[in-house]
PDB file of C-alpha atoms in Angstrom:
ATOM      1  CA  UNK X 887      -9.155 -19.459  28.798  1.00  0.00           C
ATOM      2  CA  UNK X 888      -8.299 -21.842  31.505  1.00  0.00           C
ATOM      3  CA  UNK X 889      -6.436 -24.584  30.004  1.00  0.00           C
ATOM      4  CA  UNK X 890      -6.337 -23.268  26.257  1.00  0.00           C
ATOM      5  CA  UNK X 891      -4.484 -20.320  27.015  1.00  0.00           C
ATOM      6  CA  UNK X 892      -5.144 -17.058  24.274  1.00  0.00           C
ATOM      7  CA  UNK X 893      -8.051 -16.793  22.559  1.00  0.00           C
ATOM      8  CA  UNK X 894      -9.101 -13.684  19.624  1.00  0.00           C
ATOM      9  CA  UNK X 895     -12.104 -13.018  18.041  1.00  0.00           C
ATOM     10  CA  UNK X 896     -13.361 -10.984  15.072  1.00  0.00           C
ATOM     11  CA  UNK X 897     -14.619 -11.284  11.766  1.00  0.00           C
ATOM     12  CA  UNK X 898     -12.401 -12.905   9.241  1.00  0.00           C
ATOM     13  CA  UNK X 899     -12.670 -10.672   6.119  1.00  0.00           C
ATOM     14  CA  UNK X 900     -10.405 -12.417   3.274  1.00  0.00           C
ATOM     15  CA  UNK X 901      -8.596 -15.447   2.831  1.00  0.00           C
ATOM     16  CA  UNK X 902      -8.870 -18.683   5.040  1.00  0.00           C
ATOM     17  CA  UNK X 903      -7.622 -19.767   8.736  1.00  0.00           C
ATOM     18  CA  UNK X 904      -6.842 -23.611   9.129  1.00  0.00           C
ATOM     19  CA  UNK X 905      -5.638 -25.192  12.513  1.00  0.00           C
ATOM     20  CA  UNK X 906      -1.731 -25.389  12.457  1.00  0.00           C
ATOM     21  CA  UNK X 907      -0.990 -22.420  10.377  1.00  0.00           C
ATOM     22  CA  UNK X 908       1.328 -19.477  11.093  1.00  0.00           C
ATOM     23  CA  UNK X 909      -0.019 -16.260  11.433  1.00  0.00           C
ATOM     24  CA  UNK X 910       1.021 -12.836  12.125  1.00  0.00           C
ATOM     25  CA  UNK X 911      -0.491 -10.243  14.563  1.00  0.00           C
ATOM     26  CA  UNK X 912      -0.201  -6.512  13.572  1.00  0.00           C
ATOM     27  CA  UNK X 913       0.476  -4.053  13.503  1.00  0.00           C
ATOM     28  CA  UNK X 914       3.112  -5.315  16.304  1.00  0.00           C
ATOM     29  CA  UNK X 915       4.707  -8.265  13.901  1.00  0.00           C
ATOM     30  CA  UNK X 916       4.063 -11.037  16.661  1.00  0.00           C
ATOM     31  CA  UNK X 917       4.069 -14.481  15.479  1.00  0.00           C
ATOM     32  CA  UNK X 918       1.846 -17.141  16.666  1.00  0.00           C
ATOM     33  CA  UNK X 919       0.393 -20.424  15.692  1.00  0.00           C
ATOM     34  CA  UNK X 920      -3.554 -21.588  15.355  1.00  0.00           C
ATOM     35  CA  UNK X 921      -4.183 -24.227  17.923  1.00  0.00           C
ATOM     36  CA  UNK X 922      -7.879 -24.353  17.178  1.00  0.00           C
ATOM     37  CA  UNK X 923     -10.662 -22.836  15.502  1.00  0.00           C
ATOM     38  CA  UNK X 924     -14.284 -21.840  16.441  1.00  0.00           C
ATOM     39  CA  UNK X 925     -17.497 -20.521  14.851  1.00  0.00           C
ATOM     40  CA  UNK X 926     -20.465 -19.899  17.072  1.00  0.00           C
ATOM     41  CA  UNK X 927     -18.921 -22.076  19.551  1.00  0.00           C
ATOM     42  CA  UNK X 928     -18.592 -25.283  16.907  1.00  0.00           C
ATOM     43  CA  UNK X 929     -15.065 -26.864  16.764  1.00  0.00           C
ATOM     44  CA  UNK X 930     -13.795 -26.364  12.818  1.00  0.00           C
ATOM     45  CA  UNK X 931     -10.586 -27.254  10.847  1.00  0.00           C
ATOM     46  CA  UNK X 932     -10.611 -24.104   8.621  1.00  0.00           C
ATOM     47  CA  UNK X 933     -12.348 -20.646   8.672  1.00  0.00           C
ATOM     48  CA  UNK X 934     -13.870 -18.726   5.710  1.00  0.00           C
ATOM     49  CA  UNK X 935     -14.503 -15.477   4.718  1.00  0.00           C
ATOM     50  CA  UNK X 936     -17.334 -13.642   6.247  1.00  0.00           C
ATOM     51  CA  UNK X 937     -17.770 -15.804   9.480  1.00  0.00           C
ATOM     52  CA  UNK X 938     -17.578 -14.634  12.980  1.00  0.00           C
ATOM     53  CA  UNK X 939     -14.249 -16.531  14.113  1.00  0.00           C
ATOM     54  CA  UNK X 940     -12.646 -17.391  17.964  1.00  0.00           C
ATOM     55  CA  UNK X 941      -8.519 -18.265  17.353  1.00  0.00           C
ATOM     56  CA  UNK X 942      -6.941 -20.199  19.949  1.00  0.00           C
ATOM     57  CA  UNK X 943      -3.219 -18.957  19.655  1.00  0.00           C
ATOM     58  CA  UNK X 944      -0.226 -20.383  21.041  1.00  0.00           C
ATOM     59  CA  UNK X 945       2.970 -18.275  21.324  1.00  0.00           C
ATOM     60  CA  UNK X 946       1.408 -15.181  22.535  1.00  0.00           C
ATOM     61  CA  UNK X 947      -0.128 -13.805  25.682  1.00  0.00           C
ATOM     62  CA  UNK X 948      -3.159 -11.698  26.270  1.00  0.00           C
ATOM     63  CA  UNK X 949      -1.180  -8.837  27.416  1.00  0.00           C
ATOM     64  CA  UNK X 950       0.488  -8.806  23.709  1.00  0.00           C
ATOM     65  CA  UNK X 951      -2.354  -8.335  21.748  1.00  0.00           C
ATOM     66  CA  UNK X 952      -5.248  -5.571  21.829  1.00  0.00           C
ATOM     67  CA  UNK X 953      -8.653  -4.675  20.016  1.00  0.00           C
ATOM     68  CA  UNK X 954      -7.953  -3.250  16.738  1.00  0.00           C
ATOM     69  CA  UNK X 955      -4.963  -5.720  15.915  1.00  0.00           C
ATOM     70  CA  UNK X 956      -5.123  -7.760  12.616  1.00  0.00           C
ATOM     71  CA  UNK X 957      -4.549 -11.432  12.132  1.00  0.00           C
ATOM     72  CA  UNK X 958      -3.032 -12.261   8.820  1.00  0.00           C
ATOM     73  CA  UNK X 959      -0.538 -14.664   7.440  1.00  0.00           C
ATOM     74  CA  UNK X 960       2.870 -13.414   7.727  1.00  0.00           C
ATOM     75  CA  UNK X 961       4.591 -11.460   5.239  1.00  0.00           C
ATOM     76  CA  UNK X 962       2.489  -9.664   3.289  1.00  0.00           C
ATOM     77  CA  UNK X 963       0.842  -6.890   5.213  1.00  0.00           C
ATOM     78  CA  UNK X 964       2.606  -3.871   6.627  1.00  0.00           C
ATOM     79  CA  UNK X 965       0.974  -1.516   9.082  1.00  0.00           C
ATOM     80  CA  UNK X 966       0.803   2.152   8.274  1.00  0.00           C
ATOM     81  CA  UNK X 967       0.834   5.579   9.541  1.00  0.00           C
ATOM     82  CA  UNK X 968       0.188   7.697   6.574  1.00  0.00           C
ATOM     83  CA  UNK X 969      -2.951   6.967   4.241  1.00  0.00           C
ATOM     84  CA  UNK X 970      -4.243   8.585   1.232  1.00  0.00           C
ATOM     85  CA  UNK X 971      -8.328   8.169   1.314  1.00  0.00           C
ATOM     86  CA  UNK X 972     -11.503   9.288  -1.016  1.00  0.00           C
ATOM     87  CA  UNK X 973     -13.307  10.894   2.085  1.00  0.00           C
ATOM     88  CA  UNK X 974     -17.195  11.852   2.195  1.00  0.00           C
ATOM     89  CA  UNK X 975     -18.519  14.240   4.719  1.00  0.00           C
ATOM     90  CA  UNK X 976     -21.707  13.945   5.713  1.00  0.00           C
ATOM     91  CA  UNK X 977     -24.209  16.455   5.076  1.00  0.00           C
ATOM     92  CA  UNK X 978     -25.531  16.258   9.086  1.00  0.00           C
ATOM     93  CA  UNK X 979     -21.439  17.309  10.168  1.00  0.00           C
ATOM     94  CA  UNK X 980     -22.135  20.200  12.195  1.00  0.00           C
ATOM     95  CA  UNK X 981     -19.427  22.507  10.587  1.00  0.00           C
ATOM     96  CA  UNK X 982     -16.937  22.117   6.997  1.00  0.00           C
ATOM     97  CA  UNK X 983     -13.835  20.016   7.897  1.00  0.00           C
ATOM     98  CA  UNK X 984     -10.773  22.158   7.814  1.00  0.00           C
ATOM     99  CA  UNK X 985      -6.931  21.289   6.931  1.00  0.00           C
ATOM    100  CA  UNK X 986      -5.068  19.774   9.683  1.00  0.00           C
ATOM    101  CA  UNK X 987      -8.329  19.150  11.633  1.00  0.00           C
ATOM    102  CA  UNK X 988      -8.054  16.250  14.348  1.00  0.00           C
ATOM    103  CA  UNK X 989     -10.468  13.548  13.887  1.00  0.00           C
ATOM    104  CA  UNK X 990     -11.105   9.793  15.239  1.00  0.00           C
ATOM    105  CA  UNK X 991     -10.334   7.040  12.372  1.00  0.00           C
ATOM    106  CA  UNK X 992     -12.116   3.720  12.674  1.00  0.00           C
ATOM    107  CA  UNK X 993     -11.526   0.871  10.507  1.00  0.00           C
ATOM    108  CA  UNK X 994     -12.093  -2.685  11.491  1.00  0.00           C
ATOM    109  CA  UNK X 995     -12.000  -2.525  14.997  1.00  0.00           C
ATOM    110  CA  UNK X 996      -9.260  -0.288  15.249  1.00  0.00           C
ATOM    111  CA  UNK X 997      -9.996   3.339  16.630  1.00  0.00           C
ATOM    112  CA  UNK X 998      -6.881   5.977  16.155  1.00  0.00           C
ATOM    113  CA  UNK X 999      -6.249   9.817  16.079  1.00  0.00           C
ATOM    114  CA  UNK X1000      -5.799  11.233  12.868  1.00  0.00           C
ATOM    115  CA  UNK X1001      -4.604  14.430  11.260  1.00  0.00           C
ATOM    116  CA  UNK X1002      -6.539  15.303   8.259  1.00  0.00           C
ATOM    117  CA  UNK X1003      -4.633  16.972   5.112  1.00  0.00           C
ATOM    118  CA  UNK X1004      -6.960  18.012   2.550  1.00  0.00           C
ATOM    119  CA  UNK X1005      -5.086  17.747  -0.632  1.00  0.00           C
ATOM    120  CA  UNK X1006      -7.341  19.556  -3.146  1.00  0.00           C
ATOM    121  CA  UNK X1007      -9.562  22.167  -1.279  1.00  0.00           C
ATOM    122  CA  UNK X1008      -9.199  24.698   1.883  1.00  0.00           C
ATOM    123  CA  UNK X1009     -12.130  22.749   3.101  1.00  0.00           C
ATOM    124  CA  UNK X1010     -14.738  20.013   2.567  1.00  0.00           C
ATOM    125  CA  UNK X1011     -18.269  21.373   3.066  1.00  0.00           C
ATOM    126  CA  UNK X1012     -21.199  19.224   4.946  1.00  0.00           C
ATOM    127  CA  UNK X1013     -22.364  16.846   2.083  1.00  0.00           C
ATOM    128  CA  UNK X1014     -19.189  17.256   0.435  1.00  0.00           C
ATOM    129  CA  UNK X1015     -15.938  14.713  -1.593  1.00  0.00           C
ATOM    130  CA  UNK X1016     -12.368  15.497  -1.286  1.00  0.00           C
ATOM    131  CA  UNK X1017      -8.768  13.893  -1.348  1.00  0.00           C
ATOM    132  CA  UNK X1018      -7.655  13.477   1.644  1.00  0.00           C
ATOM    133  CA  UNK X1019      -4.257  12.392   3.520  1.00  0.00           C
ATOM    134  CA  UNK X1020      -4.541  10.949   6.797  1.00  0.00           C
ATOM    135  CA  UNK X1021      -1.687  11.219   9.501  1.00  0.00           C
ATOM    136  CA  UNK X1022      -2.131   8.254  11.862  1.00  0.00           C
ATOM    137  CA  UNK X1023      -1.039   8.648  15.401  1.00  0.00           C
ATOM    138  CA  UNK X1024      -0.558   4.887  15.643  1.00  0.00           C
ATOM    139  CA  UNK X1025       0.275   2.318  13.151  1.00  0.00           C
ATOM    140  CA  UNK X1026      -2.701   0.203  11.494  1.00  0.00           C
ATOM    141  CA  UNK X1027      -2.672  -2.987   9.041  1.00  0.00           C
ATOM    142  CA  UNK X1028      -4.673  -1.683   5.811  1.00  0.00           C
ATOM    143  CA  UNK X1029      -5.068  -2.513   2.377  1.00  0.00           C
ATOM    144  CA  UNK X1030      -6.292  -0.688  -0.678  1.00  0.00           C
ATOM    145  CA  UNK X1031     -10.112  -0.880  -0.673  1.00  0.00           C
ATOM    146  CA  UNK X1032     -10.471  -0.648   3.061  1.00  0.00           C
ATOM    147  CA  UNK X1033     -13.497   1.332   4.295  1.00  0.00           C
ATOM    148  CA  UNK X1034     -13.434   3.422   7.108  1.00  0.00           C
ATOM    149  CA  UNK X1035     -15.452   6.244   9.138  1.00  0.00           C
ATOM    150  CA  UNK X1036     -14.087   9.358  10.621  1.00  0.00           C
ATOM    151  CA  UNK X1037     -15.586  10.747  13.960  1.00  0.00           C
ATOM    152  CA  UNK X1038     -15.248  14.441  15.582  1.00  0.00           C
ATOM    153  CA  UNK X1039     -13.624  14.041  18.758  1.00  0.00           C
ATOM    154  CA  UNK X1040     -15.749  16.247  20.943  1.00  0.00           C
ATOM    155  CA  UNK X1041     -18.518  16.339  20.755  1.00  0.00           C
ATOM    156  CA  UNK X1042     -18.635  12.433  19.638  1.00  0.00           C
ATOM    157  CA  UNK X1043     -20.450  12.404  16.461  1.00  0.00           C
ATOM    158  CA  UNK X1044     -19.808  10.432  13.091  1.00  0.00           C
ATOM    159  CA  UNK X1045     -19.052  13.015  10.276  1.00  0.00           C
ATOM    160  CA  UNK X1046     -17.986  11.217   7.255  1.00  0.00           C
ATOM    161  CA  UNK X1047     -15.986   8.130   5.985  1.00  0.00           C
ATOM    162  CA  UNK X1048     -14.775   6.764   2.765  1.00  0.00           C
ATOM    163  CA  UNK X1049     -12.374   4.298   1.169  1.00  0.00           C
ATOM    164  CA  UNK X1050      -8.539   3.745   1.777  1.00  0.00           C
ATOM    165  CA  UNK X1051      -7.005   4.415  -2.038  1.00  0.00           C
ATOM    166  CA  UNK X1052      -3.146   4.005  -0.976  1.00  0.00           C
ATOM    167  CA  UNK X1053      -2.078   2.955   2.187  1.00  0.00           C
ATOM    168  CA  UNK X1054       1.308   3.147   1.771  1.00  0.00           C
ATOM    169  CA  UNK X1055       2.203   6.527  -0.129  1.00  0.00           C
ATOM    170  CA  UNK X1056       5.520   7.102   1.157  1.00  0.00           C
ATOM    171  CA  UNK X1057       5.633  10.585   1.513  1.00  0.00           C
ATOM    172  CA  UNK X1058       3.331  13.651   2.680  1.00  0.00           C
ATOM    173  CA  UNK X1059       1.582  14.740  -0.765  1.00  0.00           C
ATOM    174  CA  UNK X1060       2.317  18.464  -1.550  1.00  0.00           C
ATOM    175  CA  UNK X1061      -1.345  19.833  -1.793  1.00  0.00           C
ATOM    176  CA  UNK X1062      -3.019  21.220  -4.821  1.00  0.00           C
ATOM    177  CA  UNK X1063      -0.828  19.371  -7.336  1.00  0.00           C
ATOM    178  CA  UNK X1064      -2.518  18.265 -10.315  1.00  0.00           C
ATOM    179  CA  UNK X1065      -0.534  14.793 -10.628  1.00  0.00           C
ATOM    180  CA  UNK X1066      -1.306  13.802  -7.211  1.00  0.00           C
ATOM    181  CA  UNK X1067      -4.868  14.768  -7.853  1.00  0.00           C
ATOM    182  CA  UNK X1068      -4.551  12.698 -11.654  1.00  0.00           C
ATOM    183  CA  UNK X1069      -2.804   9.593  -9.371  1.00  0.00           C
ATOM    184  CA  UNK X1070      -5.599   8.954  -6.334  1.00  0.00           C
ATOM    185  CA  UNK X1071      -8.318   8.977  -9.507  1.00  0.00           C
ATOM    186  CA  UNK X1072      -6.717   6.789 -11.051  1.00  0.00           C
ATOM    187  CA  UNK X1073      -6.289   4.607  -7.618  1.00  0.00           C
ATOM    188  CA  UNK X1074     -10.067   5.077  -7.166  1.00  0.00           C
ATOM    189  CA  UNK X1075     -11.568   4.220 -10.639  1.00  0.00           C
ATOM    190  CA  UNK X1076      -8.696   2.891 -12.827  1.00  0.00           C
ATOM    191  CA  UNK X1077      -8.023  -0.545 -13.998  1.00  0.00           C
ATOM    192  CA  UNK X1078      -5.397  -3.016 -12.498  1.00  0.00           C
ATOM    193  CA  UNK X1079      -2.584  -2.114 -15.041  1.00  0.00           C
ATOM    194  CA  UNK X1080      -3.477   1.183 -14.686  1.00  0.00           C
ATOM    195  CA  UNK X1081      -3.018   1.090 -10.783  1.00  0.00           C
ATOM    196  CA  UNK X1082      -0.041  -1.026 -11.413  1.00  0.00           C
ATOM    197  CA  UNK X1083       1.624   1.629 -13.533  1.00  0.00           C
ATOM    198  CA  UNK X1084       0.602   4.721 -10.593  1.00  0.00           C
ATOM    199  CA  UNK X1085       1.999   2.758  -8.085  1.00  0.00           C
ATOM    200  CA  UNK X1086       5.175   2.108  -9.986  1.00  0.00           C
ATOM    201  CA  UNK X1087       5.661   5.533 -11.065  1.00  0.00           C
ATOM    202  CA  UNK X1088       5.898   6.806  -7.281  1.00  0.00           C
ATOM    203  CA  UNK X1089       9.418   5.109  -6.953  1.00  0.00           C
ATOM    204  CA  UNK X1090      10.955   3.029  -9.634  1.00  0.00           C
ATOM    205  CA  UNK X1091      12.837   1.170 -10.206  1.00  0.00           C
ATOM    206  CA  UNK X1092      10.964  -0.791  -7.609  1.00  0.00           C
ATOM    207  CA  UNK X1093      11.334  -5.056  -6.706  1.00  0.00           C
ATOM    208  CA  UNK X1094       8.236  -6.627  -7.624  1.00  0.00           C
ATOM    209  CA  UNK X1095       7.268  -7.753  -4.283  1.00  0.00           C
ATOM    210  CA  UNK X1096       7.332  -4.200  -2.738  1.00  0.00           C
ATOM    211  CA  UNK X1097       5.347  -2.845  -6.038  1.00  0.00           C
ATOM    212  CA  UNK X1098       2.569  -5.445  -5.274  1.00  0.00           C
ATOM    213  CA  UNK X1099       2.467  -4.359  -1.880  1.00  0.00           C
ATOM    214  CA  UNK X1100       2.201  -0.808  -2.580  1.00  0.00           C
ATOM    215  CA  UNK X1101      -0.688  -1.338  -5.612  1.00  0.00           C
ATOM    216  CA  UNK X1102      -3.064  -3.000  -2.881  1.00  0.00           C
ATOM    217  CA  UNK X1103      -4.678  -5.239  -5.194  1.00  0.00           C
ATOM    218  CA  UNK X1104      -5.411  -9.295  -4.959  1.00  0.00           C
ATOM    219  CA  UNK X1105      -2.367 -11.329  -5.664  1.00  0.00           C
ATOM    220  CA  UNK X1106      -4.021 -12.802  -8.512  1.00  0.00           C
ATOM    221  CA  UNK X1107      -5.188  -9.718  -9.758  1.00  0.00           C
ATOM    222  CA  UNK X1108      -1.944  -8.016  -9.421  1.00  0.00           C
ATOM    223  CA  UNK X1109      -0.256 -11.177 -11.032  1.00  0.00           C
ATOM    224  CA  UNK X1110      -2.703 -11.034 -14.280  1.00  0.00           C
ATOM    225  CA  UNK X1111      -2.253  -7.304 -14.621  1.00  0.00           C
ATOM    226  CA  UNK X1112       1.539  -7.532 -14.401  1.00  0.00           C
ATOM    227  CA  UNK X1113       1.760 -10.043 -16.766  1.00  0.00           C
ATOM    228  CA  UNK X1114      -0.476  -7.832 -19.260  1.00  0.00           C
ATOM    229  CA  UNK X1115       2.035  -5.309 -18.597  1.00  0.00           C
ATOM    230  CA  UNK X1116       5.011  -7.333 -19.077  1.00  0.00           C
ATOM    231  CA  UNK X1117       3.392  -8.931 -22.742  1.00  0.00           C
ATOM    232  CA  UNK X1118       2.681  -5.499 -24.122  1.00  0.00           C
ATOM    233  CA  UNK X1119       6.233  -4.107 -22.854  1.00  0.00           C
ATOM    234  CA  UNK X1120       4.638  -1.397 -20.905  1.00  0.00           C
ATOM    235  CA  UNK X1121       6.923  -2.524 -18.027  1.00  0.00           C
ATOM    236  CA  UNK X1122      10.073  -3.898 -17.937  1.00  0.00           C
ATOM    237  CA  UNK X1123      12.781  -6.349 -16.185  1.00  0.00           C
ATOM    238  CA  UNK X1124      15.995  -5.147 -14.931  1.00  0.00           C
ATOM    239  CA  UNK X1125      17.559  -8.307 -14.404  1.00  0.00           C
ATOM    240  CA  UNK X1126      20.129  -9.842 -16.985  1.00  0.00           C
ATOM    241  CA  UNK X1127      19.313 -13.241 -16.048  1.00  0.00           C
ATOM    242  CA  UNK X1128      15.911 -13.319 -17.525  1.00  0.00           C
ATOM    243  CA  UNK X1129      15.986 -12.959 -21.089  1.00  0.00           C
ATOM    244  CA  UNK X1130      12.093 -13.624 -21.416  1.00  0.00           C
ATOM    245  CA  UNK X1131       9.007 -13.038 -19.884  1.00  0.00           C
ATOM    246  CA  UNK X1132       8.627 -15.973 -17.268  1.00  0.00           C
ATOM    247  CA  UNK X1133       5.296 -17.070 -15.547  1.00  0.00           C
ATOM    248  CA  UNK X1134       4.516 -14.593 -12.368  1.00  0.00           C
ATOM    249  CA  UNK X1135       5.449 -17.542  -9.703  1.00  0.00           C
ATOM    250  CA  UNK X1136       8.974 -17.573 -11.165  1.00  0.00           C
ATOM    251  CA  UNK X1137       8.920 -13.561 -10.958  1.00  0.00           C
ATOM    252  CA  UNK X1138       7.613 -13.882  -7.611  1.00  0.00           C
ATOM    253  CA  UNK X1139      10.347 -15.990  -6.474  1.00  0.00           C
ATOM    254  CA  UNK X1140      13.239 -14.185  -7.982  1.00  0.00           C
ATOM    255  CA  UNK X1141      11.910 -10.730  -7.209  1.00  0.00           C
ATOM    256  CA  UNK X1142      13.450  -8.642  -9.854  1.00  0.00           C
ATOM    257  CA  UNK X1143      13.388  -5.034 -10.222  1.00  0.00           C
ATOM    258  CA  UNK X1144      11.108  -3.467 -12.552  1.00  0.00           C
ATOM    259  CA  UNK X1145      10.754  -0.047 -14.407  1.00  0.00           C
ATOM    260  CA  UNK X1146       8.115   1.303 -16.729  1.00  0.00           C
ATOM    261  CA  UNK X1147       8.975   1.617 -20.298  1.00  0.00           C
ATOM    262  CA  UNK X1148       8.362   5.729 -20.040  1.00  0.00           C
ATOM    263  CA  UNK X1149      10.872   5.506 -17.074  1.00  0.00           C
ATOM    264  CA  UNK X1150      13.276   3.438 -19.128  1.00  0.00           C
ATOM    265  CA  UNK X1151      13.079   5.403 -21.928  1.00  0.00           C
ATOM    266  CA  UNK X1152      13.741   9.200 -20.195  1.00  0.00           C
ATOM    267  CA  UNK X1153      17.030   7.037 -18.378  1.00  0.00           C
ATOM    268  CA  UNK X1154      17.957   6.143 -21.978  1.00  0.00           C
ATOM    269  CA  UNK X1155      17.591   9.387 -23.057  1.00  0.00           C
ATOM    270  CA  UNK X1156      19.840  10.889 -20.471  1.00  0.00           C
ATOM    271  CA  UNK X1157      22.536   8.356 -20.839  1.00  0.00           C
ATOM    272  CA  UNK X1158      22.814   8.884 -24.348  1.00  0.00           C
ATOM    273  CA  UNK X1159      22.910  12.825 -23.713  1.00  0.00           C
ATOM    274  CA  UNK X1160      25.621  12.516 -21.023  1.00  0.00           C
ATOM    275  CA  UNK X1161      27.441  10.224 -23.083  1.00  0.00           C
ATOM    276  CA  UNK X1162      27.345  12.825 -26.232  1.00  0.00           C
ATOM    277  CA  UNK X1163      28.281  15.652 -24.257  1.00  0.00           C
ATOM    278  CA  UNK X1164      31.378  13.975 -22.729  1.00  0.00           C
ATOM    279  CA  UNK X1165      32.901  12.927 -26.290  1.00  0.00           C
ATOM    280  CA  UNK X1166      32.055  16.566 -27.605  1.00  0.00           C
ATOM    281  CA  UNK X1167      34.593  17.630 -24.714  1.00  0.00           C
ATOM    282  CA  UNK X1168      36.858  14.790 -24.114  1.00  0.00           C
ATOM    283  CA  UNK X1169      37.353  13.490 -28.207  1.00  0.00           C
ATOM    284  CA  UNK X1170      40.767  11.892 -27.675  1.00  0.00           C
ATOM    285  CA  UNK X1171      39.654  10.146 -24.976  1.00  0.00           C
ATOM    286  CA  UNK X1172      38.603   6.516 -25.237  1.00  0.00           C
ATOM    287  CA  UNK X1173      35.502   6.673 -23.621  1.00  0.00           C
ATOM    288  CA  UNK X1174      33.400   7.870 -20.377  1.00  0.00           C
ATOM    289  CA  UNK X1175      34.466   6.122 -16.908  1.00  0.00           C
ATOM    290  CA  UNK X1176      31.575   4.043 -15.990  1.00  0.00           C
ATOM    291  CA  UNK X1177      31.565   5.556 -12.303  1.00  0.00           C
ATOM    292  CA  UNK X1178      31.296   9.185 -13.571  1.00  0.00           C
ATOM    293  CA  UNK X1179      28.284   8.572 -15.778  1.00  0.00           C
ATOM    294  CA  UNK X1180      26.862   6.546 -12.894  1.00  0.00           C
ATOM    295  CA  UNK X1181      27.751   9.897 -10.714  1.00  0.00           C
ATOM    296  CA  UNK X1182      25.462  11.906 -13.114  1.00  0.00           C
TER     297      UNK X1182
END
């Protein structure tokens, strides 16, 4: 708009926006600042969830943004091209959904081609459901719980939809694996504590910030769940500077590595076995060199 510059519009899904606030535009990772806000053509100082919003942005041009982009606070949301979902296939679909089928993926105002990886079946018949991993052709900003729909590309028709369970699975799952199904079931039905433990199990030790991003939980919900897991000693902090369980705000600032008690137990057993075997083979040596133990 002449005299104002770049203006973007959309629905504010979560959180709030304020005049003067720094924002990030994803998936490009562009930084900008909110110069002004309007809702239904009225100027406002703060926008609230559920409202239609026009945001006057400084620091970006209209050539740098496009339909499907997400405006958010900096540093917490990461774009993704691989997602785990629960997909419901419509009874009106013209044919079964097959492994590696191409579909159009819609979330928010983003529209992207995707390849379907069926994890628990060879096909999903019309009216059926399944655990699915979608490979997107372009990065999209998504969080756990986001809703989506899928359409067949030609002839165009809506054939299903569902909910994002894990926006950052980290790797392509092997099909028909019981542990993969169990993990997805937990993400779909589990408590926040179970979801955190399941997210931690995919790769640990894991830094706190990475774990919270991977879980897809709201910050307050994740903080309460983590506090409960630390209090019950189901999750341990790997930081010698932290001798007792601090509050979540301190942990967020220090961003320590975390490990589940179960994995810590397995690691301890492996260490003890390695040391015992070494002493049996070399009874006259003072001990096992640290680097040799580390290499095992």
